[in-house]
mmCIF file with all atom_site columns, C-alpha atoms in Angstrom:
data_model
loop_
_atom_site.group_PDB
_atom_site.id
_atom_site.type_symbol
_atom_site.label_atom_id
_atom_site.label_alt_id
_atom_site.label_comp_id
_atom_site.label_asym_id
_atom_site.label_entity_id
_atom_site.label_seq_id
_atom_site.pdbx_PDB_ins_code
_atom_site.Cartn_x
_atom_site.Cartn_y
_atom_site.Cartn_z
_atom_site.occupancy
_atom_site.B_iso_or_equiv
_atom_site.pdbx_formal_charge
_atom_site.auth_seq_id
_atom_site.auth_comp_id
_atom_site.auth_asym_id
_atom_site.auth_atom_id
_atom_site.pdbx_PDB_model_num
ATOM 1   C CA . MET A 1 1   ? 164.180 -114.744 71.910 1.00 33.00 ? 347 MET A CA 1
ATOM 2   C CA . ASP A 1 2   ? 161.183 -112.453 72.288 1.00 36.00 ? 348 ASP A CA 1
ATOM 3   C CA . ILE A 1 3   ? 158.526 -113.194 74.754 1.00 36.00 ? 349 ILE A CA 1
ATOM 4   C CA . ASP A 1 4   ? 155.730 -113.667 72.188 1.00 38.00 ? 350 ASP A CA 1
ATOM 5   C CA . GLN A 1 5   ? 157.870 -116.440 70.553 1.00 39.00 ? 351 GLN A CA 1
ATOM 6   C CA . GLN A 1 6   ? 157.796 -118.458 73.637 1.00 44.00 ? 352 GLN A CA 1
ATOM 7   C CA . PHE A 1 7   ? 155.395 -121.309 74.282 1.00 46.00 ? 353 PHE A CA 1
ATOM 8   C CA . PHE A 1 8   ? 153.711 -119.412 77.055 1.00 48.00 ? 354 PHE A CA 1
ATOM 9   C CA . SER A 1 9   ? 152.305 -115.850 77.191 1.00 48.00 ? 355 SER A CA 1
ATOM 10  C CA . PHE A 1 10  ? 152.859 -113.673 80.208 1.00 49.00 ? 356 PHE A CA 1
ATOM 11  C CA . SER A 1 11  ? 151.963 -110.107 81.180 1.00 50.00 ? 357 SER A CA 1
ATOM 12  C CA . TYR A 1 12  ? 153.421 -107.444 83.407 1.00 44.00 ? 358 TYR A CA 1
ATOM 13  C CA . PRO A 1 13  ? 152.382 -106.018 85.650 1.00 46.00 ? 359 PRO A CA 1
ATOM 14  C CA . LYS A 1 14  ? 150.180 -108.884 87.049 1.00 54.00 ? 360 LYS A CA 1
ATOM 15  C CA . LYS A 1 15  ? 146.776 -108.169 85.635 1.00 55.00 ? 361 LYS A CA 1
ATOM 16  C CA . HIS A 1 16  ? 145.130 -111.520 86.150 1.00 59.00 ? 362 HIS A CA 1
ATOM 17  C CA . LEU A 1 17  ? 145.144 -114.165 88.967 1.00 58.00 ? 363 LEU A CA 1
ATOM 18  C CA . TYR A 1 18  ? 146.837 -116.603 86.683 1.00 59.00 ? 364 TYR A CA 1
ATOM 19  C CA . ASP A 1 19  ? 149.331 -114.282 84.842 1.00 61.00 ? 365 ASP A CA 1
ATOM 20  C CA . ILE A 1 20  ? 152.921 -114.907 85.773 1.00 63.00 ? 366 ILE A CA 1
ATOM 21  C CA . GLU A 1 21  ? 154.786 -111.812 86.683 1.00 56.00 ? 367 GLU A CA 1
ATOM 22  C CA . LEU A 1 22  ? 158.114 -111.306 84.913 1.00 52.00 ? 368 LEU A CA 1
ATOM 23  C CA . PHE A 1 23  ? 160.255 -108.235 84.105 1.00 46.00 ? 369 PHE A CA 1
ATOM 24  C CA . SER A 1 24  ? 158.842 -106.436 81.047 1.00 43.00 ? 370 SER A CA 1
ATOM 25  C CA . ASP A 1 25  ? 162.099 -105.429 79.471 1.00 43.00 ? 371 ASP A CA 1
ATOM 26  C CA . SER A 1 26  ? 164.004 -108.698 79.639 1.00 46.00 ? 372 SER A CA 1
ATOM 27  C CA . LYS A 1 27  ? 164.585 -111.196 76.956 1.00 48.00 ? 373 LYS A CA 1
ATOM 28  C CA . LEU A 1 28  ? 163.829 -114.475 78.867 1.00 53.00 ? 374 LEU A CA 1
ATOM 29  C CA . LEU A 1 29  ? 165.267 -117.838 78.261 1.00 60.00 ? 375 LEU A CA 1
ATOM 30  C CA . GLN A 1 30  ? 162.766 -120.663 77.897 1.00 64.00 ? 376 GLN A CA 1
ATOM 31  C CA . HIS A 1 31  ? 164.068 -122.575 80.894 1.00 68.00 ? 377 HIS A CA 1
ATOM 32  C CA . HIS A 1 32  ? 163.459 -119.536 83.151 1.00 72.00 ? 378 HIS A CA 1
ATOM 33  C CA . ILE A 1 33  ? 159.911 -119.348 82.012 1.00 75.00 ? 379 ILE A CA 1
ATOM 34  C CA . ASP A 1 34  ? 159.539 -123.146 82.493 1.00 78.00 ? 380 ASP A CA 1
ATOM 35  C CA . ASN A 1 35  ? 160.854 -122.849 86.076 1.00 80.00 ? 381 ASN A CA 1
ATOM 36  C CA . LYS A 1 36  ? 158.411 -120.069 86.874 1.00 80.00 ? 382 LYS A CA 1
ATOM 37  C CA . PHE A 1 37  ? 155.601 -121.957 85.283 1.00 83.00 ? 383 PHE A CA 1
ATOM 38  C CA . ILE A 1 38  ? 156.222 -125.104 87.347 1.00 83.00 ? 384 ILE A CA 1
ATOM 39  C CA . TYR A 1 39  ? 156.794 -123.072 90.545 1.00 84.00 ? 385 TYR A CA 1
ATOM 40  C CA . GLU A 1 40  ? 153.328 -121.386 90.182 1.00 83.00 ? 386 GLU A CA 1
ATOM 41  C CA . LEU A 1 41  ? 151.606 -124.641 89.291 1.00 83.00 ? 387 LEU A CA 1
ATOM 42  C CA . ALA A 1 42  ? 153.165 -126.608 92.206 1.00 83.00 ? 388 ALA A CA 1
ATOM 43  C CA . ASN A 1 43  ? 152.426 -123.687 94.527 1.00 83.00 ? 389 ASN A CA 1
ATOM 44  C CA . ILE A 1 44  ? 148.690 -123.913 93.740 1.00 81.00 ? 390 ILE A CA 1
ATOM 45  C CA . ALA A 1 45  ? 148.793 -127.638 94.425 1.00 77.00 ? 391 ALA A CA 1
ATOM 46  C CA . LEU A 1 46  ? 150.549 -127.082 97.847 1.00 76.00 ? 392 LEU A CA 1
ATOM 47  C CA . THR A 1 47  ? 148.730 -123.998 99.235 1.00 71.00 ? 393 THR A CA 1
ATOM 48  C CA . ARG A 1 48  ? 145.196 -124.098 97.831 1.00 59.00 ? 394 ARG A CA 1
ATOM 49  C CA . LYS A 1 49  ? 142.574 -126.339 99.533 1.00 59.00 ? 395 LYS A CA 1
ATOM 50  C CA . THR A 1 50  ? 140.605 -126.143 96.192 1.00 60.00 ? 396 THR A CA 1
ATOM 51  C CA . TYR A 1 51  ? 143.763 -127.008 94.177 1.00 68.00 ? 397 TYR A CA 1
ATOM 52  C CA . PRO A 1 52  ? 141.991 -129.262 91.584 1.00 76.00 ? 398 PRO A CA 1
ATOM 53  C CA . LYS A 1 53  ? 139.830 -126.334 90.475 1.00 79.00 ? 399 LYS A CA 1
ATOM 54  C CA . ARG A 1 54  ? 142.705 -123.902 90.689 1.00 83.00 ? 400 ARG A CA 1
ATOM 55  C CA . ILE A 1 55  ? 144.992 -126.041 88.707 1.00 84.00 ? 401 ILE A CA 1
ATOM 56  C CA . ILE A 1 56  ? 142.574 -126.458 85.826 1.00 85.00 ? 402 ILE A CA 1
ATOM 57  C CA . GLU A 1 57  ? 141.830 -122.641 85.853 1.00 85.00 ? 403 GLU A CA 1
ATOM 58  C CA . PHE A 1 58  ? 145.595 -121.908 85.724 1.00 85.00 ? 404 PHE A CA 1
ATOM 59  C CA . LEU A 1 59  ? 146.225 -124.410 82.842 1.00 87.00 ? 405 LEU A CA 1
ATOM 60  C CA . GLU A 1 60  ? 143.171 -123.304 80.957 1.00 86.00 ? 406 GLU A CA 1
ATOM 61  C CA . TYR A 1 61  ? 144.209 -119.661 81.138 1.00 82.00 ? 407 TYR A CA 1
ATOM 62  C CA . GLN A 1 62  ? 147.747 -120.365 79.846 1.00 81.00 ? 408 GLN A CA 1
ATOM 63  C CA . TYR A 1 63  ? 146.414 -122.741 77.212 1.00 83.00 ? 409 TYR A CA 1
ATOM 64  C CA . LEU A 1 64  ? 143.991 -120.084 75.781 1.00 79.00 ? 410 LEU A CA 1
ATOM 65  C CA . LYS A 1 65  ? 146.967 -117.644 75.442 1.00 75.00 ? 411 LYS A CA 1
ATOM 66  C CA . SER A 1 66  ? 149.427 -119.952 73.874 1.00 73.00 ? 412 SER A CA 1
ATOM 67  C CA . LEU A 1 67  ? 149.994 -121.071 70.243 1.00 69.00 ? 413 LEU A CA 1
ATOM 68  C CA . PRO A 1 68  ? 150.382 -123.587 68.835 1.00 74.00 ? 414 PRO A CA 1
ATOM 69  C CA . LYS A 1 69  ? 148.156 -125.490 71.197 1.00 78.00 ? 415 LYS A CA 1
ATOM 70  C CA . SER A 1 70  ? 149.806 -128.873 70.609 1.00 80.00 ? 416 SER A CA 1
ATOM 71  C CA . ALA A 1 71  ? 153.236 -127.460 71.258 1.00 79.00 ? 417 ALA A CA 1
ATOM 72  C CA . PHE A 1 72  ? 152.081 -125.963 74.497 1.00 80.00 ? 418 PHE A CA 1
ATOM 73  C CA . LEU A 1 73  ? 150.482 -129.239 75.694 1.00 86.00 ? 419 LEU A CA 1
ATOM 74  C CA . LYS A 1 74  ? 153.602 -131.284 74.769 1.00 85.00 ? 420 LYS A CA 1
ATOM 75  C CA . HIS A 1 75  ? 155.831 -128.839 76.486 1.00 83.00 ? 421 HIS A CA 1
ATOM 76  C CA . VAL A 1 76  ? 153.649 -128.841 79.701 1.00 86.00 ? 422 VAL A CA 1
ATOM 77  C CA . ASP A 1 77  ? 153.685 -132.616 79.598 1.00 86.00 ? 423 ASP A CA 1
ATOM 78  C CA . ILE A 1 78  ? 157.479 -132.768 79.531 1.00 84.00 ? 424 ILE A CA 1
ATOM 79  C CA . LEU A 1 79  ? 157.728 -130.179 82.301 1.00 84.00 ? 425 LEU A CA 1
ATOM 80  C CA . VAL A 1 80  ? 155.378 -131.988 84.656 1.00 85.00 ? 426 VAL A CA 1
ATOM 81  C CA . LYS A 1 81  ? 157.096 -135.321 84.138 1.00 84.00 ? 427 LYS A CA 1
ATOM 82  C CA . ASN A 1 82  ? 160.560 -133.792 84.640 1.00 83.00 ? 428 ASN A CA 1
ATOM 83  C CA . ASN A 1 83  ? 159.337 -131.957 87.864 1.00 83.00 ? 429 ASN A CA 1
ATOM 84  C CA . GLU A 1 84  ? 157.068 -134.369 89.626 1.00 82.00 ? 430 GLU A CA 1
ATOM 85  C CA . TYR A 1 85  ? 159.089 -134.120 92.907 1.00 81.00 ? 431 TYR A CA 1
ATOM 86  C CA . GLN A 1 86  ? 157.933 -130.484 93.187 1.00 82.00 ? 432 GLN A CA 1
ATOM 87  C CA . PHE A 1 87  ? 154.315 -131.538 93.624 1.00 80.00 ? 433 PHE A CA 1
ATOM 88  C CA . LYS A 1 88  ? 154.979 -133.574 96.786 1.00 76.00 ? 434 LYS A CA 1
ATOM 89  C CA . PRO A 1 89  ? 153.055 -134.356 98.967 1.00 75.00 ? 435 PRO A CA 1
ATOM 90  C CA . ASN A 1 90  ? 150.082 -133.601 96.689 1.00 73.00 ? 436 ASN A CA 1
ATOM 91  C CA . THR A 1 91  ? 151.307 -135.900 93.871 1.00 72.00 ? 437 THR A CA 1
ATOM 92  C CA . GLU A 1 92  ? 147.684 -136.831 92.968 1.00 76.00 ? 438 GLU A CA 1
ATOM 93  C CA . CYS A 1 93  ? 147.454 -133.646 91.236 1.00 82.00 ? 439 CYS A CA 1
ATOM 94  C CA . ILE A 1 94  ? 149.861 -134.888 88.612 1.00 83.00 ? 440 ILE A CA 1
ATOM 95  C CA . GLY A 1 95  ? 147.143 -137.414 87.441 1.00 83.00 ? 441 GLY A CA 1
ATOM 96  C CA . LEU A 1 96  ? 144.772 -134.488 87.216 1.00 86.00 ? 442 LEU A CA 1
ATOM 97  C CA . ILE A 1 97  ? 147.155 -132.538 84.992 1.00 87.00 ? 443 ILE A CA 1
ATOM 98  C CA . ASN A 1 98  ? 147.786 -135.615 82.730 1.00 86.00 ? 444 ASN A CA 1
ATOM 99  C CA . GLU A 1 99  ? 144.101 -136.029 82.427 1.00 88.00 ? 445 GLU A CA 1
ATOM 100 C CA . TRP A 1 100 ? 143.610 -132.344 81.397 1.00 89.00 ? 446 TRP A CA 1
ATOM 101 C CA . ILE A 1 101 ? 146.436 -132.637 78.869 1.00 89.00 ? 447 ILE A CA 1
ATOM 102 C CA . ASN A 1 102 ? 144.964 -135.801 77.286 1.00 87.00 ? 448 ASN A CA 1
ATOM 103 C CA . ASN A 1 103 ? 141.534 -134.219 77.051 1.00 87.00 ? 449 ASN A CA 1
ATOM 104 C CA . LYS A 1 104 ? 142.976 -131.085 75.473 1.00 86.00 ? 450 LYS A CA 1
ATOM 105 C CA . PHE A 1 105 ? 144.744 -133.041 72.815 1.00 85.00 ? 451 PHE A CA 1
ATOM 106 C CA . LYS A 1 106 ? 141.316 -134.336 71.732 1.00 81.00 ? 452 LYS A CA 1
ATOM 107 C CA . GLU A 1 107 ? 140.302 -130.848 71.112 1.00 79.00 ? 453 GLU A CA 1
ATOM 108 C CA . VAL A 1 108 ? 143.188 -130.433 68.586 1.00 72.00 ? 454 VAL A CA 1
ATOM 109 C CA . PRO A 1 109 ? 142.902 -133.515 66.475 1.00 55.00 ? 455 PRO A CA 1
ATOM 110 C CA . ASP A 1 110 ? 144.772 -131.955 63.581 1.00 52.00 ? 456 ASP A CA 1
ATOM 111 C CA . GLU A 1 111 ? 147.759 -131.453 65.882 1.00 48.00 ? 457 GLU A CA 1
ATOM 112 C CA . ALA A 1 112 ? 147.380 -134.766 67.649 1.00 45.00 ? 458 ALA A CA 1
ATOM 113 C CA . GLN A 1 113 ? 150.417 -135.808 69.778 1.00 47.00 ? 459 GLN A CA 1
ATOM 114 C CA . PRO A 1 114 ? 152.542 -138.190 67.739 1.00 47.00 ? 460 PRO A CA 1
ATOM 115 C CA . LYS A 1 115 ? 153.471 -141.558 69.104 1.00 48.00 ? 461 LYS A CA 1
ATOM 116 C CA . PRO A 1 116 ? 157.116 -141.678 70.175 1.00 43.00 ? 462 PRO A CA 1
ATOM 117 C CA . SER A 1 117 ? 159.357 -143.674 67.894 1.00 42.00 ? 463 SER A CA 1
ATOM 118 C CA . LYS A 1 118 ? 163.075 -143.899 67.010 1.00 47.00 ? 464 LYS A CA 1
ATOM 119 C CA . LYS A 1 119 ? 162.235 -142.227 63.589 1.00 46.00 ? 465 LYS A CA 1
ATOM 120 C CA . ASN A 1 120 ? 160.617 -139.244 65.251 1.00 54.00 ? 466 ASN A CA 1
ATOM 121 C CA . LYS A 1 121 ? 163.437 -138.725 67.745 1.00 70.00 ? 467 LYS A CA 1
ATOM 122 C CA . THR A 1 122 ? 164.830 -135.263 67.593 1.00 75.00 ? 468 THR A CA 1
ATOM 123 C CA . GLN A 1 123 ? 168.160 -134.971 65.831 1.00 82.00 ? 469 GLN A CA 1
ATOM 124 C CA . PHE A 1 124 ? 170.828 -132.134 66.283 1.00 85.00 ? 470 PHE A CA 1
ATOM 125 C CA . LEU A 1 125 ? 170.078 -130.597 62.805 1.00 84.00 ? 471 LEU A CA 1
ATOM 126 C CA . ASP A 1 126 ? 166.315 -130.467 63.686 1.00 81.00 ? 472 ASP A CA 1
ATOM 127 C CA . ILE A 1 127 ? 166.927 -127.730 66.282 1.00 85.00 ? 473 ILE A CA 1
ATOM 128 C CA . LEU A 1 128 ? 169.005 -125.404 64.066 1.00 86.00 ? 474 LEU A CA 1
ATOM 129 C CA . ILE A 1 129 ? 166.930 -122.383 62.952 1.00 84.00 ? 475 ILE A CA 1
ATOM 130 C CA . LYS A 1 130 ? 169.774 -120.784 61.052 1.00 83.00 ? 476 LYS A CA 1
ATOM 131 C CA . PRO A 1 131 ? 172.208 -123.515 60.120 1.00 85.00 ? 477 PRO A CA 1
ATOM 132 C CA . ALA A 1 132 ? 174.654 -121.070 58.202 1.00 86.00 ? 478 ALA A CA 1
ATOM 133 C CA . GLU A 1 133 ? 174.873 -118.767 61.121 1.00 87.00 ? 479 GLU A CA 1
ATOM 134 C CA . PHE A 1 134 ? 175.376 -121.673 63.629 1.00 89.00 ? 480 PHE A CA 1
ATOM 135 C CA . GLU A 1 135 ? 178.247 -122.973 61.382 1.00 90.00 ? 481 GLU A CA 1
ATOM 136 C CA . LYS A 1 136 ? 179.947 -119.502 61.508 1.00 90.00 ? 482 LYS A CA 1
ATOM 137 C CA . ILE A 1 137 ? 179.707 -119.406 65.305 1.00 91.00 ? 483 ILE A CA 1
ATOM 138 C CA . GLN A 1 138 ? 181.007 -122.928 65.582 1.00 91.00 ? 484 GLN A CA 1
ATOM 139 C CA . LYS A 1 139 ? 184.034 -122.108 63.390 1.00 91.00 ? 485 LYS A CA 1
ATOM 140 C CA . ALA A 1 140 ? 184.727 -119.046 65.718 1.00 91.00 ? 486 ALA A CA 1
ATOM 141 C CA . LEU A 1 141 ? 184.617 -121.396 68.742 1.00 92.00 ? 487 LEU A CA 1
ATOM 142 C CA . GLU A 1 142 ? 187.090 -123.755 67.133 1.00 92.00 ? 488 GLU A CA 1
ATOM 143 C CA . ASP A 1 143 ? 189.401 -120.851 66.345 1.00 92.00 ? 489 ASP A CA 1
ATOM 144 C CA . ASN A 1 144 ? 189.228 -119.677 69.914 1.00 92.00 ? 490 ASN A CA 1
ATOM 145 C CA . GLY A 1 145 ? 189.936 -122.923 71.509 1.00 92.00 ? 491 GLY A CA 1
ATOM 146 C CA . TYR A 1 146 ? 186.541 -124.177 72.671 1.00 93.00 ? 492 TYR A CA 1
ATOM 147 C CA . ILE A 1 147 ? 186.278 -126.990 70.132 1.00 93.00 ? 493 ILE A CA 1
ATOM 148 C CA . LYS A 1 148 ? 188.912 -129.219 68.726 1.00 91.00 ? 494 LYS A CA 1
ATOM 149 C CA . ASP A 1 149 ? 188.393 -132.045 66.294 1.00 90.00 ? 495 ASP A CA 1
ATOM 150 C CA . LYS A 1 150 ? 184.661 -131.706 66.672 1.00 88.00 ? 496 LYS A CA 1
ATOM 151 C CA . ARG A 1 151 ? 184.975 -132.067 70.443 1.00 93.00 ? 497 ARG A CA 1
ATOM 152 C CA . TRP A 1 152 ? 184.092 -129.518 73.163 1.00 94.00 ? 498 TRP A CA 1
ATOM 153 C CA . ILE A 1 153 ? 187.299 -129.112 75.100 1.00 93.00 ? 499 ILE A CA 1
ATOM 154 C CA . ALA A 1 154 ? 186.502 -125.936 77.076 1.00 92.00 ? 500 ALA A CA 1
ATOM 155 C CA . GLU A 1 155 ? 184.738 -125.923 80.444 1.00 91.00 ? 501 GLU A CA 1
ATOM 156 C CA . LYS A 1 156 ? 181.444 -127.746 80.616 1.00 90.00 ? 502 LYS A CA 1
ATOM 157 C CA . MET A 1 157 ? 179.584 -124.681 81.955 1.00 91.00 ? 503 MET A CA 1
ATOM 158 C CA . ASP A 1 158 ? 180.856 -122.837 78.854 1.00 92.00 ? 504 ASP A CA 1
ATOM 159 C CA . LEU A 1 159 ? 178.780 -125.341 76.811 1.00 93.00 ? 505 LEU A CA 1
ATOM 160 C CA . VAL A 1 160 ? 175.752 -124.614 79.043 1.00 90.00 ? 506 VAL A CA 1
ATOM 161 C CA . ALA A 1 161 ? 176.184 -120.928 78.473 1.00 90.00 ? 507 ALA A CA 1
ATOM 162 C CA . PHE A 1 162 ? 176.625 -121.510 74.653 1.00 92.00 ? 508 PHE A CA 1
ATOM 163 C CA . VAL A 1 163 ? 173.321 -123.357 74.494 1.00 90.00 ? 509 VAL A CA 1
ATOM 164 C CA . LEU A 1 164 ? 171.315 -120.860 76.558 1.00 87.00 ? 510 LEU A CA 1
ATOM 165 C CA . ILE A 1 165 ? 172.719 -118.056 74.337 1.00 87.00 ? 511 ILE A CA 1
ATOM 166 C CA . LEU A 1 166 ? 171.628 -119.805 71.215 1.00 88.00 ? 512 LEU A CA 1
ATOM 167 C CA . VAL A 1 167 ? 168.085 -120.284 72.573 1.00 84.00 ? 513 VAL A CA 1
ATOM 168 C CA . GLU A 1 168 ? 167.940 -116.554 73.691 1.00 82.00 ? 514 GLU A CA 1
ATOM 169 C CA . ARG A 1 169 ? 169.036 -115.387 70.319 1.00 83.00 ? 515 ARG A CA 1
ATOM 170 C CA . ASN A 1 170 ? 166.545 -117.584 68.527 1.00 82.00 ? 516 ASN A CA 1
ATOM 171 C CA . LEU A 1 171 ? 169.259 -119.620 66.718 1.00 86.00 ? 517 LEU A CA 1
ATOM 172 C CA . ILE A 1 172 ? 168.007 -122.981 67.928 1.00 86.00 ? 518 ILE A CA 1
ATOM 173 C CA . TYR A 1 173 ? 164.400 -124.211 68.610 1.00 78.00 ? 519 TYR A CA 1
ATOM 174 C CA . GLY A 1 174 ? 163.147 -124.024 72.134 1.00 69.00 ? 520 GLY A CA 1
ATOM 175 C CA . LYS A 1 175 ? 162.999 -127.700 73.037 1.00 72.00 ? 521 LYS A CA 1
ATOM 176 C CA . SER A 1 176 ? 163.302 -128.696 76.748 1.00 80.00 ? 522 SER A CA 1
ATOM 177 C CA . ILE A 1 177 ? 166.660 -127.659 78.134 1.00 82.00 ? 523 ILE A CA 1
ATOM 178 C CA . THR A 1 178 ? 167.540 -131.230 78.922 1.00 83.00 ? 524 THR A CA 1
ATOM 179 C CA . THR A 1 179 ? 166.762 -132.275 75.289 1.00 85.00 ? 525 THR A CA 1
ATOM 180 C CA . LEU A 1 180 ? 169.000 -129.523 73.999 1.00 88.00 ? 526 LEU A CA 1
ATOM 181 C CA . GLY A 1 181 ? 171.704 -130.538 76.483 1.00 88.00 ? 527 GLY A CA 1
ATOM 182 C CA . ARG A 1 182 ? 171.528 -134.235 75.332 1.00 90.00 ? 528 ARG A CA 1
ATOM 183 C CA . LEU A 1 183 ? 171.782 -133.161 71.719 1.00 91.00 ? 529 LEU A CA 1
ATOM 184 C CA . PHE A 1 184 ? 174.824 -130.784 72.313 1.00 92.00 ? 530 PHE A CA 1
ATOM 185 C CA . CYS A 1 185 ? 176.613 -133.251 74.388 1.00 92.00 ? 531 CYS A CA 1
ATOM 186 C CA . ASN A 1 186 ? 176.188 -135.854 71.692 1.00 92.00 ? 532 ASN A CA 1
ATOM 187 C CA . GLN A 1 187 ? 177.324 -133.453 68.987 1.00 92.00 ? 533 GLN A CA 1
ATOM 188 C CA . PHE A 1 188 ? 180.452 -132.369 70.701 1.00 93.00 ? 534 PHE A CA 1
ATOM 189 C CA . ASN A 1 189 ? 181.293 -135.588 72.463 1.00 92.00 ? 535 ASN A CA 1
ATOM 190 C CA . VAL A 1 190 ? 180.863 -134.302 76.022 1.00 91.00 ? 536 VAL A CA 1
ATOM 191 C CA . GLU A 1 191 ? 180.119 -136.476 79.063 1.00 90.00 ? 537 GLU A CA 1
ATOM 192 C CA . MET A 1 192 ? 177.997 -134.391 81.410 1.00 89.00 ? 538 MET A CA 1
ATOM 193 C CA . ASN A 1 193 ? 175.117 -134.540 83.772 1.00 88.00 ? 539 ASN A CA 1
ATOM 194 C CA . LEU A 1 194 ? 172.213 -132.994 82.014 1.00 86.00 ? 540 LEU A CA 1
ATOM 195 C CA . ARG A 1 195 ? 171.109 -131.433 85.338 1.00 85.00 ? 541 ARG A CA 1
ATOM 196 C CA . ASN A 1 196 ? 173.906 -128.904 84.703 1.00 84.00 ? 542 ASN A CA 1
ATOM 197 C CA . PHE A 1 197 ? 171.773 -127.415 81.909 1.00 84.00 ? 543 PHE A CA 1
ATOM 198 C CA . ARG A 1 198 ? 169.187 -126.432 84.575 1.00 81.00 ? 544 ARG A CA 1
ATOM 199 C CA . LYS A 1 199 ? 171.826 -124.301 86.304 1.00 81.00 ? 545 LYS A CA 1
ATOM 200 C CA . TYR A 1 200 ? 172.575 -120.709 85.197 1.00 80.00 ? 546 TYR A CA 1
ATOM 201 C CA . PRO A 1 201 ? 176.289 -120.154 84.432 1.00 83.00 ? 547 PRO A CA 1
ATOM 202 C CA . LYS A 1 202 ? 178.332 -117.451 85.972 1.00 84.00 ? 548 LYS A CA 1
ATOM 203 C CA . ALA A 1 203 ? 178.061 -113.986 84.330 1.00 82.00 ? 549 ALA A CA 1
ATOM 204 C CA . ASP A 1 204 ? 181.647 -113.928 83.128 1.00 84.00 ? 550 ASP A CA 1
ATOM 205 C CA . THR A 1 205 ? 181.254 -117.478 81.615 1.00 84.00 ? 551 THR A CA 1
ATOM 206 C CA . THR A 1 206 ? 178.248 -116.222 79.574 1.00 85.00 ? 552 THR A CA 1
ATOM 207 C CA . LEU A 1 207 ? 179.819 -112.851 78.767 1.00 89.00 ? 553 LEU A CA 1
ATOM 208 C CA . LYS A 1 208 ? 182.982 -114.219 77.038 1.00 87.00 ? 554 LYS A CA 1
ATOM 209 C CA . ILE A 1 209 ? 180.878 -116.293 74.641 1.00 87.00 ? 555 ILE A CA 1
ATOM 210 C CA . GLU A 1 210 ? 178.435 -113.507 74.039 1.00 87.00 ? 556 GLU A CA 1
ATOM 211 C CA . ARG A 1 211 ? 181.466 -111.257 73.108 1.00 87.00 ? 557 ARG A CA 1
ATOM 212 C CA . LEU A 1 212 ? 182.649 -113.802 70.660 1.00 85.00 ? 558 LEU A CA 1
ATOM 213 C CA . ILE A 1 213 ? 179.214 -114.021 68.962 1.00 83.00 ? 559 ILE A CA 1
ATOM 214 C CA . ASN A 1 214 ? 178.682 -110.265 69.126 1.00 84.00 ? 560 ASN A CA 1
ATOM 215 C CA . LYS A 1 215 ? 182.108 -109.878 67.361 1.00 82.00 ? 561 LYS A CA 1
ATOM 216 C CA . LEU A 1 216 ? 180.925 -112.016 64.461 1.00 79.00 ? 562 LEU A CA 1
ATOM 217 C CA . ASN A 1 217 ? 177.878 -109.898 64.018 1.00 69.00 ? 563 ASN A CA 1
ATOM 218 C CA . ASN A 1 218 ? 179.723 -106.516 64.649 1.00 63.00 ? 564 ASN A CA 1
ATOM 219 C CA . ILE A 1 219 ? 177.832 -105.782 67.704 1.00 53.00 ? 565 ILE A CA 1
ATOM 220 C CA . PRO A 1 220 ? 179.767 -103.618 70.211 1.00 48.00 ? 566 PRO A CA 1
#
């Protein structure tokens, strides 16, 4: 997944106070960017005496660089809710961030945040960008002993690696990593702590699945 397809825009080298510095030649997974975003935001809250002003400046800067606006706001809302513990002891800044998000949604009325409902709940098919290619990969996983009778029977961290590779290669939409984890666990009948999807698998775990996918696409 290319950087300009992420929710957030970043530059390298660091040219602005609120740019987030990342390697210029790497294809970054969304959860890596999410972690860096939260780290920088929480760091402002913990180290700056003028953190209310700094937090707003940081959010405004990223907001102006990101499209679509509603997707950015929804994504930040989820990130903050899932990482409230990182803002301790200055947890009052969470209310400041929520207020900023709500005010920004008023500026994009055509993209207003939908009210949560069972009908709007994300389904597995909703995240597939290229269903035909996913089916081909799934068949290869079955043939190589990862899946049997529609159930993931390989190591659980193999599933984590598989999901992260699909995100990186722009084969599934970049929802929050825990949302993706829940959907894949349901799809393949796996009981697993979703926190595992916030861990990065070992290199050899990722490599063996990458080789399988590369083989399908005739990539050396």
